[in-house]
Tab-separated table of C-alpha atoms in Angstrom:
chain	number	residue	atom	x	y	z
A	1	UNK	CA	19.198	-31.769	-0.930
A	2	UNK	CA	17.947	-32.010	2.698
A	3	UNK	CA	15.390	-29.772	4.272
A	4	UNK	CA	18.197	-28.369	6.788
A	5	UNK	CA	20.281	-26.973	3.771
A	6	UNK	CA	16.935	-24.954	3.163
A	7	UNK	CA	16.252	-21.506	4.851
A	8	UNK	CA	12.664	-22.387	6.541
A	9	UNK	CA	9.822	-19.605	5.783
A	10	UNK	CA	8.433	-18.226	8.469
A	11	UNK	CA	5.307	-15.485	8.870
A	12	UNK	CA	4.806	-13.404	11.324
A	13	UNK	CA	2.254	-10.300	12.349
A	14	UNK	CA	2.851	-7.209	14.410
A	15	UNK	CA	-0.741	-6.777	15.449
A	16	UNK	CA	-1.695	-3.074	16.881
A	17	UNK	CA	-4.791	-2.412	18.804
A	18	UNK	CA	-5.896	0.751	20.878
A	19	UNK	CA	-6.148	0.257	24.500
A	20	UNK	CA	-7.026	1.763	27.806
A	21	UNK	CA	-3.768	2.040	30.415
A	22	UNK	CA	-4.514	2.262	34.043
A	23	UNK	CA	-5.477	5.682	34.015
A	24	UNK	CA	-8.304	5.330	31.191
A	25	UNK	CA	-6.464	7.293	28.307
A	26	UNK	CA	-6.142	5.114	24.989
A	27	UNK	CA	-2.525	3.614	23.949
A	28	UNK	CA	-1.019	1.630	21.004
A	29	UNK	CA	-0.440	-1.589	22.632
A	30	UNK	CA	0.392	-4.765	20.452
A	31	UNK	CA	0.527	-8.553	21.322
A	32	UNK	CA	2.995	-10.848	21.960
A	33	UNK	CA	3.685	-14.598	22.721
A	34	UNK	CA	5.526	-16.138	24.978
A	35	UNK	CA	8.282	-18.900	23.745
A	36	UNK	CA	8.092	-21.798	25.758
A	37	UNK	CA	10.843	-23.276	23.832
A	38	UNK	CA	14.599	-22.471	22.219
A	39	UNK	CA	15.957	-20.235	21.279
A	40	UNK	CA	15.027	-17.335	23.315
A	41	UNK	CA	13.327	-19.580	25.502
A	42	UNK	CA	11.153	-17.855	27.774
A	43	UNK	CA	11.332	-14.090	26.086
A	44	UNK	CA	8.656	-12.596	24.221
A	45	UNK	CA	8.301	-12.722	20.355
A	46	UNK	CA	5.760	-11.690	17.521
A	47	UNK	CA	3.003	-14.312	16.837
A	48	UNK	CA	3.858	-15.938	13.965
A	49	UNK	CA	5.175	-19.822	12.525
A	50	UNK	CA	6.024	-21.675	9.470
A	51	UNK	CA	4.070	-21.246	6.423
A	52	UNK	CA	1.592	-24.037	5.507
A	53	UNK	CA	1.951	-25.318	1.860
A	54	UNK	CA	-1.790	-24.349	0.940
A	55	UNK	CA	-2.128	-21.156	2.882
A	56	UNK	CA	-1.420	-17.607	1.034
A	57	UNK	CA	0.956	-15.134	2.911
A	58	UNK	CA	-1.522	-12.703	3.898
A	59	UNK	CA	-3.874	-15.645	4.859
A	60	UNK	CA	-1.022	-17.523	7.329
A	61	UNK	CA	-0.905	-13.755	8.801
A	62	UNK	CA	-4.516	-13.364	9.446
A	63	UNK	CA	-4.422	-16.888	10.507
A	64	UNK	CA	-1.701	-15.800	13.309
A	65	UNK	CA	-3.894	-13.148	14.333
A	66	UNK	CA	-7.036	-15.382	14.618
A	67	UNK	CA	-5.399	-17.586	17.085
A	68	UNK	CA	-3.506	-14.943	18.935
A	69	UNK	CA	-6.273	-12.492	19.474
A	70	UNK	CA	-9.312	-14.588	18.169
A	71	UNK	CA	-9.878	-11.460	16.238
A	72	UNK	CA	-9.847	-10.614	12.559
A	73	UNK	CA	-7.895	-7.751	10.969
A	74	UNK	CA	-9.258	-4.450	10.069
A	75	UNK	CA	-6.641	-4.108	7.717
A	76	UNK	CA	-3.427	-6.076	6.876
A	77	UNK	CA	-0.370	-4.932	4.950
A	78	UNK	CA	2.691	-6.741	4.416
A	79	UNK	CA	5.409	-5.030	6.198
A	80	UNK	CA	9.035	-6.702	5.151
A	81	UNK	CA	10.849	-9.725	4.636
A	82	UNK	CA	13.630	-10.038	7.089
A	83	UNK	CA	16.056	-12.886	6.176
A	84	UNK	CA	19.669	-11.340	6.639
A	85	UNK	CA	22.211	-13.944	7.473
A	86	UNK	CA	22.740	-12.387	11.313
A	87	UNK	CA	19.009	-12.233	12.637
A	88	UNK	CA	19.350	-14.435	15.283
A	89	UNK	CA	22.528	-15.351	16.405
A	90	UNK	CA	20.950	-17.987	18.419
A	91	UNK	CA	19.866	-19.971	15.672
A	92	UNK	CA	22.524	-22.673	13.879
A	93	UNK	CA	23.336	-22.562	10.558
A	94	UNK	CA	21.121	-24.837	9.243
A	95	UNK	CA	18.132	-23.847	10.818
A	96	UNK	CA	17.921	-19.919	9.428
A	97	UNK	CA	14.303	-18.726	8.740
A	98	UNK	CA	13.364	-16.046	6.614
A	99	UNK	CA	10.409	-13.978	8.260
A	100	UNK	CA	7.821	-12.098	6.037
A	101	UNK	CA	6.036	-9.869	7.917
A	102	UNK	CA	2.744	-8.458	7.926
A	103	UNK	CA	1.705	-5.714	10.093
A	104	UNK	CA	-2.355	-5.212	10.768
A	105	UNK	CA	-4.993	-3.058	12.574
A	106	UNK	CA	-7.617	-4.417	14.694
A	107	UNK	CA	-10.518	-2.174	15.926
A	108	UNK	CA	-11.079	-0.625	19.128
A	109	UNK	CA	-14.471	-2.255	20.068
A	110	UNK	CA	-13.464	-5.859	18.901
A	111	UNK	CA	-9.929	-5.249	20.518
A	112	UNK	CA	-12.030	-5.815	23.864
A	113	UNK	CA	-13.259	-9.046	22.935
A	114	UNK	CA	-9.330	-10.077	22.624
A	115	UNK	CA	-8.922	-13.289	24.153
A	116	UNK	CA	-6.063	-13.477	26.950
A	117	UNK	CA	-4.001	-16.902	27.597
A	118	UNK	CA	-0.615	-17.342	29.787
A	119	UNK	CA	1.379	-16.806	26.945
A	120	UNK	CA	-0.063	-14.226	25.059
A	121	UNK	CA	0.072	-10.621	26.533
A	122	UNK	CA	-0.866	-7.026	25.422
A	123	UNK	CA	1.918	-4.453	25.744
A	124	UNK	CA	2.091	-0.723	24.894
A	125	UNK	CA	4.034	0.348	21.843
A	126	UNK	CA	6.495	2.250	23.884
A	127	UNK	CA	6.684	-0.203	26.638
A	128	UNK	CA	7.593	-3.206	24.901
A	129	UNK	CA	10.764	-5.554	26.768
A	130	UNK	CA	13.499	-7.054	24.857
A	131	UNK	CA	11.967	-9.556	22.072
A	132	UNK	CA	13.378	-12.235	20.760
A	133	UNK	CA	15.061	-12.847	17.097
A	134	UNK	CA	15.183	-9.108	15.766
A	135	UNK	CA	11.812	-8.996	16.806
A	136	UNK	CA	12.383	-5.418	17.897
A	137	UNK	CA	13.749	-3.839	14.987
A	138	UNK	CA	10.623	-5.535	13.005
A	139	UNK	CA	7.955	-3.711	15.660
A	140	UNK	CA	10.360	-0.207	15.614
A	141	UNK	CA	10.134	-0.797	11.870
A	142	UNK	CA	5.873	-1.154	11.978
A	143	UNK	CA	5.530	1.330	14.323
A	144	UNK	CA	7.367	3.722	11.500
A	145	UNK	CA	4.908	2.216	8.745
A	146	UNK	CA	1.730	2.797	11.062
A	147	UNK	CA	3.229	6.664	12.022
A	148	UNK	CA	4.417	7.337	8.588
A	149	UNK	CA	1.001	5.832	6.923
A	150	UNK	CA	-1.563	7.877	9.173
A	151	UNK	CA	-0.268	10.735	7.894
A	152	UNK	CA	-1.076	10.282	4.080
A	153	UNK	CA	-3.953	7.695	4.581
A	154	UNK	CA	-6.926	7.476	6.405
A	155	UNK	CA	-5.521	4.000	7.449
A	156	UNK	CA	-6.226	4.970	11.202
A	157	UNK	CA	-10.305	4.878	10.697
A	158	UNK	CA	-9.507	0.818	10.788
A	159	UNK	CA	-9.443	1.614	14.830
A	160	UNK	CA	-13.035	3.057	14.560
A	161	UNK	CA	-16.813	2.152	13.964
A	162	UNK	CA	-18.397	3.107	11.815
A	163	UNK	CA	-19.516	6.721	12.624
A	164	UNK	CA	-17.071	8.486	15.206
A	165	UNK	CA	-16.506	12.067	16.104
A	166	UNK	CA	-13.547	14.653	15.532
A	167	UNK	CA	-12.459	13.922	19.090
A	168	UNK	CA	-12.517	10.085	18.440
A	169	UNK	CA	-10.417	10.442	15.518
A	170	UNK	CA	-8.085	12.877	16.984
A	171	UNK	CA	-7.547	10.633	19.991
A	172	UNK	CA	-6.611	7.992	17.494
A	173	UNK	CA	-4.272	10.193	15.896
A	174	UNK	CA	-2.886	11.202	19.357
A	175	UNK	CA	-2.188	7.707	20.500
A	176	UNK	CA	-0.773	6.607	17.233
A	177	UNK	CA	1.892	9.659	17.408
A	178	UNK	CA	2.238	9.374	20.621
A	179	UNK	CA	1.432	13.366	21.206
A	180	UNK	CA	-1.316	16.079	21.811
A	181	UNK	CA	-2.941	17.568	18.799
A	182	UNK	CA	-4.479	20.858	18.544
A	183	UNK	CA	-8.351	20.534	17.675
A	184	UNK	CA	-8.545	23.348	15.291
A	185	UNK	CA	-6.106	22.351	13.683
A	186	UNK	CA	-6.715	18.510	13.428
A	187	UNK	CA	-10.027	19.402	12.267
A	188	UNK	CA	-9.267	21.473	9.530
A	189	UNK	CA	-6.294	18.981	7.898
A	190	UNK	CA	-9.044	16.229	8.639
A	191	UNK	CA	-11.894	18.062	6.501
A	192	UNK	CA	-9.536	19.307	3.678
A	193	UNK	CA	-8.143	15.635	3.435
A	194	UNK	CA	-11.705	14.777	1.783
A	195	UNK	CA	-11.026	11.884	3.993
A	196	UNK	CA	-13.831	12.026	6.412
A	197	UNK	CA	-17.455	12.736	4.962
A	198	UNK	CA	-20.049	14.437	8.335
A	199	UNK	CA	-23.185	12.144	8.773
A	200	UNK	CA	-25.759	14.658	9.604
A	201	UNK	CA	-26.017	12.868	12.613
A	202	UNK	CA	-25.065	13.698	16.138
A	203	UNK	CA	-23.707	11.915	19.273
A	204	UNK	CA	-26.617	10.835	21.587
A	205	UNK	CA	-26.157	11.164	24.847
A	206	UNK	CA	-24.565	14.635	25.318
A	207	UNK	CA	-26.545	16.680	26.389
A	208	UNK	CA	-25.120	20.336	25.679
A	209	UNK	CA	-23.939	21.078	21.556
A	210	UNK	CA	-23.756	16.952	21.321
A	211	UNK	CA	-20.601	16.759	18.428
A	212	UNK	CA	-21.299	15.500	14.909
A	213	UNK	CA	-20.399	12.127	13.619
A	214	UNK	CA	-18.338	11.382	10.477
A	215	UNK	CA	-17.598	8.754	9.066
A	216	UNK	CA	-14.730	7.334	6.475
A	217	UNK	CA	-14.816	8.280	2.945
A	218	UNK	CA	-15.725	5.111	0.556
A	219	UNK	CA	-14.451	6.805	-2.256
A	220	UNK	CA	-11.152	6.627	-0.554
A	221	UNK	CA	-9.701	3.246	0.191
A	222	UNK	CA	-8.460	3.352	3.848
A	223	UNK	CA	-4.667	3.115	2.155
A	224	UNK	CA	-3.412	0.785	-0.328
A	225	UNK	CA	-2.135	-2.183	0.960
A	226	UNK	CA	0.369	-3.806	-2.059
A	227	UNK	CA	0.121	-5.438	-5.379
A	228	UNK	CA	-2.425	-8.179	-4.948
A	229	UNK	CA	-5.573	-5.864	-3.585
A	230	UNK	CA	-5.436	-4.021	-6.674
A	231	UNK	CA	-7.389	-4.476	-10.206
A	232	UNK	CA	-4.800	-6.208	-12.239
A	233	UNK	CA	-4.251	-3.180	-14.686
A	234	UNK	CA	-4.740	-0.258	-12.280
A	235	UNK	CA	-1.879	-0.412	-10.509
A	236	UNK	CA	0.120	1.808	-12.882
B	1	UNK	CA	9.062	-33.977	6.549
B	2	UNK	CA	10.098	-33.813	3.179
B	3	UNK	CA	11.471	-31.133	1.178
B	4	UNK	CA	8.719	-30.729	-1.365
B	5	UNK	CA	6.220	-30.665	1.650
B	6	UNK	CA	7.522	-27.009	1.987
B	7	UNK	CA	7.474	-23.905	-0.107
B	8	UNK	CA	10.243	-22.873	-1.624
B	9	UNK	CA	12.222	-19.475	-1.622
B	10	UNK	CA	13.288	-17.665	-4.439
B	11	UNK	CA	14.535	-14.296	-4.881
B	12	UNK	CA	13.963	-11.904	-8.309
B	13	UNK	CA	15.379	-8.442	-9.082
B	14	UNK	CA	14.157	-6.286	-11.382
B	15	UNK	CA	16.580	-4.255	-13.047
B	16	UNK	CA	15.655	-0.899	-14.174
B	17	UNK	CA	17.970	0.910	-16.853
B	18	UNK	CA	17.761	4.036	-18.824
B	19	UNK	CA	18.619	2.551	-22.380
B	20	UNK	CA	18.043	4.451	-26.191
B	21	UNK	CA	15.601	3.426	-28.303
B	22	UNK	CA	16.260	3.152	-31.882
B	23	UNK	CA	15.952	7.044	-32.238
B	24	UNK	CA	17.954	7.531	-29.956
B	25	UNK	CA	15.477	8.994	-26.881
B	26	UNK	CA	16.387	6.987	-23.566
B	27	UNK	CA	13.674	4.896	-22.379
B	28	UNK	CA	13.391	3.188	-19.217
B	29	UNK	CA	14.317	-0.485	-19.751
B	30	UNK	CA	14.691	-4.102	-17.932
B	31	UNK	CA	17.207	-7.215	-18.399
B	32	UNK	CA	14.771	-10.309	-18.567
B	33	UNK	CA	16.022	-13.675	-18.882
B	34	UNK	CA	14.971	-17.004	-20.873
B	35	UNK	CA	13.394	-20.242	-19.561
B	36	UNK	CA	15.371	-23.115	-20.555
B	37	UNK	CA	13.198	-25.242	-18.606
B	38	UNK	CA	9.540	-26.154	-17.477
B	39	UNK	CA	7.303	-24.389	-16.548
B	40	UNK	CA	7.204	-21.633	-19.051
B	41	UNK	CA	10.195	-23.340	-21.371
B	42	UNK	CA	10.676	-20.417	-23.872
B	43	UNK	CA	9.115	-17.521	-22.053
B	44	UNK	CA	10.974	-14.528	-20.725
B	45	UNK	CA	10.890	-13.910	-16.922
B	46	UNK	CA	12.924	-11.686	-14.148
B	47	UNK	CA	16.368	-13.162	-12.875
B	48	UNK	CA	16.471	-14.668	-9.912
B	49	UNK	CA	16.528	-18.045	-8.604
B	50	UNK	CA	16.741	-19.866	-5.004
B	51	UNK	CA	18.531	-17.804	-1.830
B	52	UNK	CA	21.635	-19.447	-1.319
B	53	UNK	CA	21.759	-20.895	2.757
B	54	UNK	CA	24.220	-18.492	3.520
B	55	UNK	CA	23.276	-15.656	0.974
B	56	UNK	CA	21.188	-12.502	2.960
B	57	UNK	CA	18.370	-11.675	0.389
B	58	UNK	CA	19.458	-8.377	-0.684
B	59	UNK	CA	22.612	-9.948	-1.088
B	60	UNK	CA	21.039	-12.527	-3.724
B	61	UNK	CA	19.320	-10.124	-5.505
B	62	UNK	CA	22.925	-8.276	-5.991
B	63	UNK	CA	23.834	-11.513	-6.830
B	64	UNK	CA	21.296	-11.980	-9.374
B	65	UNK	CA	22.433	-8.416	-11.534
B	66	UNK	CA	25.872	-8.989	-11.401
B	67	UNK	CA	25.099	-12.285	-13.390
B	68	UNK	CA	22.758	-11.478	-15.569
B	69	UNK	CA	24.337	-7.467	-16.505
B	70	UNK	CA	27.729	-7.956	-15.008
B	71	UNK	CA	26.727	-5.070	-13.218
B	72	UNK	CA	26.558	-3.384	-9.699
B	73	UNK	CA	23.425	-1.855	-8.829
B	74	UNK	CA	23.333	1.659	-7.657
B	75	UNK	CA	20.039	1.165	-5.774
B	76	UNK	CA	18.423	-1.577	-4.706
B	77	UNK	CA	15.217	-1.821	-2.525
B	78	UNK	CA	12.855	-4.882	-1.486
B	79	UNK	CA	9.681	-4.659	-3.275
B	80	UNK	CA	7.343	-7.712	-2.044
B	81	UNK	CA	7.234	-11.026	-0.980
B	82	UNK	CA	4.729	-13.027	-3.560
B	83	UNK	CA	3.644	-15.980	-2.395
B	84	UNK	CA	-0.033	-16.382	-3.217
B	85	UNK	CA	-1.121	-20.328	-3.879
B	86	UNK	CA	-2.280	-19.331	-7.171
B	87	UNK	CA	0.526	-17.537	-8.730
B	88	UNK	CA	1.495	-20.183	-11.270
B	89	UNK	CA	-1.066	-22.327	-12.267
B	90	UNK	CA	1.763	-24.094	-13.936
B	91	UNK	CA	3.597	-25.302	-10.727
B	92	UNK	CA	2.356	-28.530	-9.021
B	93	UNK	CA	1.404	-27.623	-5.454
B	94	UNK	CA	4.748	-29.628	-4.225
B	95	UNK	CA	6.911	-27.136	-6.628
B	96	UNK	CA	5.287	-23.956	-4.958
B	97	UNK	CA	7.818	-21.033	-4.895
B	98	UNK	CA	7.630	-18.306	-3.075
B	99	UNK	CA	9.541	-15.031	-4.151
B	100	UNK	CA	11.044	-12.066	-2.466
B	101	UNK	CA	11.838	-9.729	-5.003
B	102	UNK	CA	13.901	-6.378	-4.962
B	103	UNK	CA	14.105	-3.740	-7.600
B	104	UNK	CA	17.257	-1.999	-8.624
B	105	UNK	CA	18.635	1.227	-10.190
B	106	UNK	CA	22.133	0.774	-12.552
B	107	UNK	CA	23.358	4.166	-13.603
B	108	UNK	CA	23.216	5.167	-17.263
B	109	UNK	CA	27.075	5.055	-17.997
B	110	UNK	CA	26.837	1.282	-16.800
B	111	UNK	CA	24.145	0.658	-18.430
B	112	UNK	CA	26.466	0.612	-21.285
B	113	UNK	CA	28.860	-1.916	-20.399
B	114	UNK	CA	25.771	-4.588	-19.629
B	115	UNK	CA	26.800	-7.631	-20.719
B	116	UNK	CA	24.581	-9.379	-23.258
B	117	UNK	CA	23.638	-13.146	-24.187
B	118	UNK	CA	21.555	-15.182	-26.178
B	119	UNK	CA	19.324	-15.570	-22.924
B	120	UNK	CA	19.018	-12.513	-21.657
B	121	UNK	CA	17.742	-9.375	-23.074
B	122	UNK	CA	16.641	-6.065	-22.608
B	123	UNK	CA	13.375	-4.779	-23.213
B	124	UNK	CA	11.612	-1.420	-23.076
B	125	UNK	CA	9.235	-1.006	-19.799
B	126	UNK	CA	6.594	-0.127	-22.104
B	127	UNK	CA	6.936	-3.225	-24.195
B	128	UNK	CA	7.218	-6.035	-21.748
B	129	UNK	CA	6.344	-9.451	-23.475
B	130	UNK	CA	4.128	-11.668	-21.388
B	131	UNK	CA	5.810	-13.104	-18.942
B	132	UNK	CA	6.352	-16.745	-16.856
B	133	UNK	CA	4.646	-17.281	-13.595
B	134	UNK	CA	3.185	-13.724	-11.684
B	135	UNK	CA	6.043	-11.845	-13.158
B	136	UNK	CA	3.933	-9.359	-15.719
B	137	UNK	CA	2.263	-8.096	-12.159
B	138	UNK	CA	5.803	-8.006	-10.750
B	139	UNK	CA	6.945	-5.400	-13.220
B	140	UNK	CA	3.755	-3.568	-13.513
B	141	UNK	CA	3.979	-2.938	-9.666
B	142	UNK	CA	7.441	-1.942	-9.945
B	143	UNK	CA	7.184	0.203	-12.074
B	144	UNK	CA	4.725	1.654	-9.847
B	145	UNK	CA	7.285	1.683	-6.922
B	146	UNK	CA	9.039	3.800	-9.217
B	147	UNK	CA	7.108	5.894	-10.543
B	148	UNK	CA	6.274	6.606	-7.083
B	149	UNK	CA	8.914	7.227	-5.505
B	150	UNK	CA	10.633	9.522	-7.962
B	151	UNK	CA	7.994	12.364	-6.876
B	152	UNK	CA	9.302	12.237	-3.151
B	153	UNK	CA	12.706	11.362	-3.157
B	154	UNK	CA	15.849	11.294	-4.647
B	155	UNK	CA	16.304	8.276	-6.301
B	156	UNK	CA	16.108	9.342	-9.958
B	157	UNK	CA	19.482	10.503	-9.201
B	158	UNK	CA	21.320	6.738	-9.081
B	159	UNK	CA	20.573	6.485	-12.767
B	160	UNK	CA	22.819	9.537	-13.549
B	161	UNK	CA	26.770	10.446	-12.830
B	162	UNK	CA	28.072	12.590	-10.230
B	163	UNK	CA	27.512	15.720	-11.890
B	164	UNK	CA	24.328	16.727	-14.629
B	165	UNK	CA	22.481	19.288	-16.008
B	166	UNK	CA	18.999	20.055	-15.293
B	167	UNK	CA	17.946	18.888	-18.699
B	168	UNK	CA	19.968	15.334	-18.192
B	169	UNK	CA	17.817	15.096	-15.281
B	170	UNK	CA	14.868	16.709	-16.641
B	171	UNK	CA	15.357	13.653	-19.059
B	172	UNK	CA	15.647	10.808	-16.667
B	173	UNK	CA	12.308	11.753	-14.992
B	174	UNK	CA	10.748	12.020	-18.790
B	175	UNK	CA	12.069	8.263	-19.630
B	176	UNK	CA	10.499	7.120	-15.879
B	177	UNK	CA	7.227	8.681	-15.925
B	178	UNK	CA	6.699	8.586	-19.754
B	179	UNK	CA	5.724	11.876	-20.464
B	180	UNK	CA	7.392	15.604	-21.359
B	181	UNK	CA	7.515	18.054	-18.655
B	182	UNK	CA	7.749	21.641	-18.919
B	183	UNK	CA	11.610	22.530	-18.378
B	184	UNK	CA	11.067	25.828	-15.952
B	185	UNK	CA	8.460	24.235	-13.837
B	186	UNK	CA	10.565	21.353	-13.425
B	187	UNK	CA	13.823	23.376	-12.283
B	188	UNK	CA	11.798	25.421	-10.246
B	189	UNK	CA	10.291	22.192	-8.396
B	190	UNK	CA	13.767	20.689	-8.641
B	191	UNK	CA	15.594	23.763	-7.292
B	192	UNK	CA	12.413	24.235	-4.173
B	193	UNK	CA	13.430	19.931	-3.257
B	194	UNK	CA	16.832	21.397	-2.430
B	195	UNK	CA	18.041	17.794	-3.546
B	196	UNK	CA	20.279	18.999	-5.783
B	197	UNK	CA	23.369	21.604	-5.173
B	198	UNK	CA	24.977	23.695	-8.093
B	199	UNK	CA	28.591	23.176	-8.408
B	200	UNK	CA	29.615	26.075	-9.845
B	201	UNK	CA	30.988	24.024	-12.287
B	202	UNK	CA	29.771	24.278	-16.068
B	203	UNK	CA	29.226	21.542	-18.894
B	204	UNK	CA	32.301	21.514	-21.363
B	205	UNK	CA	31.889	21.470	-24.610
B	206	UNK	CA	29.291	23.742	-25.414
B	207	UNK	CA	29.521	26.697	-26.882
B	208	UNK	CA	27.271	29.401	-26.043
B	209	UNK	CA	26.105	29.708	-22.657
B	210	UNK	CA	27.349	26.495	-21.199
B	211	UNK	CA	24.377	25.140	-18.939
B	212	UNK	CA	25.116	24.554	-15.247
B	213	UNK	CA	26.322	21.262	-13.433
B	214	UNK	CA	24.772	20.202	-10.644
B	215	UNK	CA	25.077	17.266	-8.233
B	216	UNK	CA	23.160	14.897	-5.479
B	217	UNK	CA	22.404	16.747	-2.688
B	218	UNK	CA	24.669	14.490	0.287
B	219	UNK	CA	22.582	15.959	3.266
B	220	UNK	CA	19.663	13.989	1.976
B	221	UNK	CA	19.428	9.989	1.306
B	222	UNK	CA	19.044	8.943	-2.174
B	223	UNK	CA	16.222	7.369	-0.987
B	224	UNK	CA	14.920	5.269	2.166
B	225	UNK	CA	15.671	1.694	1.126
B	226	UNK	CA	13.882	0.114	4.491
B	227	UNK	CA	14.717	-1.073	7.763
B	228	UNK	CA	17.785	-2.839	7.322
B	229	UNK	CA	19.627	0.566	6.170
B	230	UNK	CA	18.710	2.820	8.779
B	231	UNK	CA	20.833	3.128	12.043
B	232	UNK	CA	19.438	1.333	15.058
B	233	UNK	CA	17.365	3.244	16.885
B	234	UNK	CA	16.812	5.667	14.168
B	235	UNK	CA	13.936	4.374	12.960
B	236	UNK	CA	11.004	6.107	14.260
């Protein structure tokens, strides 16, 4: 049996980062990588490649995100593995891959150390252009995960420092979901969630009422991830 | 490059069934199928084997029950990709597999008609013989999936016919989770999901007040299987 008679293995990362657009507000943006060669030539993809033979999964996707974004995850989940016949009717026959794909969180002060190159760019989650492969059904599919997760997990504190405020968080929220939140009522889900535990301290700096800091729960993991970060025995 | 330079891909399904025990209670069960070969020569593990180059991977795991149950599965979701170095100490670092694995659903009256053979048998979720390779964690997280997923959705419902009673359902969700439940609560719960619609209909057969038939409610999914399912554009 030849290699080409083989479906390759391929990972990949949908990496999501808050950042600033041109008028200051915060936004879901994500990278992506330009391919300089075919298929798809020339479009815009998902960072990702083939699988080395002594690297894990979820270390060939923080791997991707290293050199990408020089940055390490906050958190990392494995998102899919897309390997239908029909994902890319570019490729031939004998070259099919099978992506897994991971999908991870990077925090909002290291997200400004990102590093830039001419073929890696930032886009906003609702902004992005047509990707190559199925690459946009695998980001529409994170961006579901990421929605869907926030609101049962406290998976969105992996944007934050340490100790934030009510307002940081519900920015977060409100650039995740893409919509306005009413404080009150933020507030109150946030403190009944258990989620969020108040420091004592406040924000320095303000100088009228300054607003409390919380930070995340440690009792509560930020959101279970899959099988392998569990206790072998706990999972059931 | 060589072939053996490169992991390999392997798909594995694991096949839930709701099967009587020797008293006659239904239990939740799973095929599992004999090594005839090294590593693990002996030892029980899931079906599966390599993706086919032309085979899409839910389309190998259907594969995979039809030959080991002669059977169609009602449900069948992707569960994870494993693919950690250290997953079978067994393996020679050339031999490294990776596996996608999906879990299934077969419905009850089915279940009957599973075919049988000397290498593949079916054993009680609750007494799962150590396994080859990773697959003990396989099943143990599956069963989580399950377990899971049976509070929020549907998907109990692929293991029964098109019409049941409240206590054949009551039942199923006994055999998943492993423990009694109190019959009025769980109607009332049931009946509050609004998965379920009364048919008007009652069972036959029994003679003093004849309990009520009730089926799948259409308006909601079974369950959501992932991306691949979902309409275009539907996703978030």
């Amino acid at each position: 049996m030849t290699q080409q008679h083989l479906p390759a293995l391929a990972v990949s990362t949908v990496i999501f980062a808050l950042r600033p657009d041109a008028s200051g507000s915060i936004k879901l943006a994500l990278p992506l990588v330009r391919r300089i060669r075919a298929p798809y030539e020339g479009r815009w993809a998902l960072p990702g490649g083939p699988l080395g033979l002594n690297e894990g999964l979820s270390d060939a996707a923080a791997r991707t995100l290293q050199s990408t974004t020089g940055l390490k995850p906050r958190y990392l989940e494995q998102l899919f593995a897309f390997g239908e016949l029909n994902r890319s009717p570019l490729l031939q026959e004998s070259e099919r891959v099978v992506s897994i794909v991971y999908w991870a969180l990077v925090g909002n002060e290291e997200a400004q150390q990102a590093i830039e190159s001419e073929n890696v760019a930032w886009y906003f989650a609702d902004e992005v252009p047509q990707l190559a492969f199925d690459h946009n059904l695998i980001v529409e599919y994170a961006l579901w995960r990421l929605r869907n997760k926030v609101s049962y997990s406290s998976v969105a504190h992996g944007f934050l420092g340490e100790q934030f405020t009510m307002a940081q968080l519900r920015e977060v929220y409100e650039s995740i979901l893409g919509k306005e939140l009413d404080p009150g009522n933020f507030r109150r889900t946030v403190e009944a969630s258990g989620t969020v535990v108040a420091t004592g301290e406040r924000l320095s700096g303000a100088k009228h009422r300054p607003p409390q800091l919380y930070r995340s729960n440690a009792d509560i993991n930020l959101s279970d991830n899959g099988p392998l970060s569990r206790p072998q025995g706990e999972i059931s």
